[in-house]
Amino acid sequence: EHPGHAGFNVNIPYRAMLPKGLEGLVVTGLSTSAHRDAVPLIRMQPDIQNQGYAAGVAAAMAAKANTLLRNIDLGELQKHLVEIGNLPESVLTDKDSFPLPDEALAKAVETLKQGHGAAALMTDPQRAVPLLKKAYQQAEPQHRLIYAKTLAVLGDSTGLEDLLKTVTSAEKWDKGWNYRGMGQFGSALSELDTIIIVLGRTGDRRALPAILEKARLLDASVEFSHHRAVGLACELIGDRQAAPVLAEVLQKPGMMGHAHTSIEIARKLGAPGGTNAETTRRESLRELLLARALYRCGDHNGLGKRILEEYTRDLRGHLARHAKAVLEKK
């Protein structure tokens, strides 16, 4: 069911509300430590009210006991929240799930064929990889790619041949995803995007020719997700062989010149679209991520560095800070 039309119960760890390295501070809402895919489930009005109340009670308990927020009696806090109806009684007897038992990992490997189990396997790659390798070797042809992709995400090249075959057999890009700022539900990657990114995750240079073959098909008319997939894969492998191709893509019509370094330029490029403007953000992100990949692959005639330096002057602080961080890291 569409996530906007159904309610979900989400367990929020107390530690996600306590900033690392800071004492005397408890945070809620968008400030909590959560993956971007989890945040939409815990950021709306009822969530903020429930989190805010729990945070307030925790702070009061710490003050009353003259102790740190990290040292309060969590059981007592949970008991109070159960009493007023904010938490189910089951939290009082819940046990930590980790590390997962061998049976759970084995079941996760089996259910990958039905599209379930990846999250469990990601919790313990060291134990998961041998199980996945065995499953890959024994799998029916229609399931081998599933195991090959999962192994690749974990940095293992066992299924490289199957992954490369899928990429090279595609004569053109499949239907991709164009960046949008609001209302994004479902996958933001095509099947080809996914395979190219997981090839990058292997770090195996043998994957580069197939990735660059698809990179040469990129231009300003191609969906955002394909540019992102190629950029991520190339920088994950980090081979200089990718630099000339990335530079070539960036120099195609409409690919460069999207930094908002002045109010006049921002107006010209479409900033009046407001906070939900999509085209101008998409074009800037595309240019920035390809320039980052180019720079991290050794650059080509200084093009990646020049683009990143331009973005350090971008009026949008998050883009400027990112460009600066990329330049400073090398």
XYZ file of C-alpha atoms in Angstrom, residues 134-144:
11
model
C 27.103 -21.296 -1.906
C 23.601 -20.171 -2.892
C 24.954 -18.512 -6.034
C 26.726 -21.687 -7.135
C 23.610 -23.801 -6.546
C 21.004 -21.340 -7.844
C 18.776 -21.830 -10.852
C 19.784 -19.573 -13.784
C 16.922 -17.135 -13.104
C 18.117 -16.600 -9.516
C 21.869 -16.310 -10.029
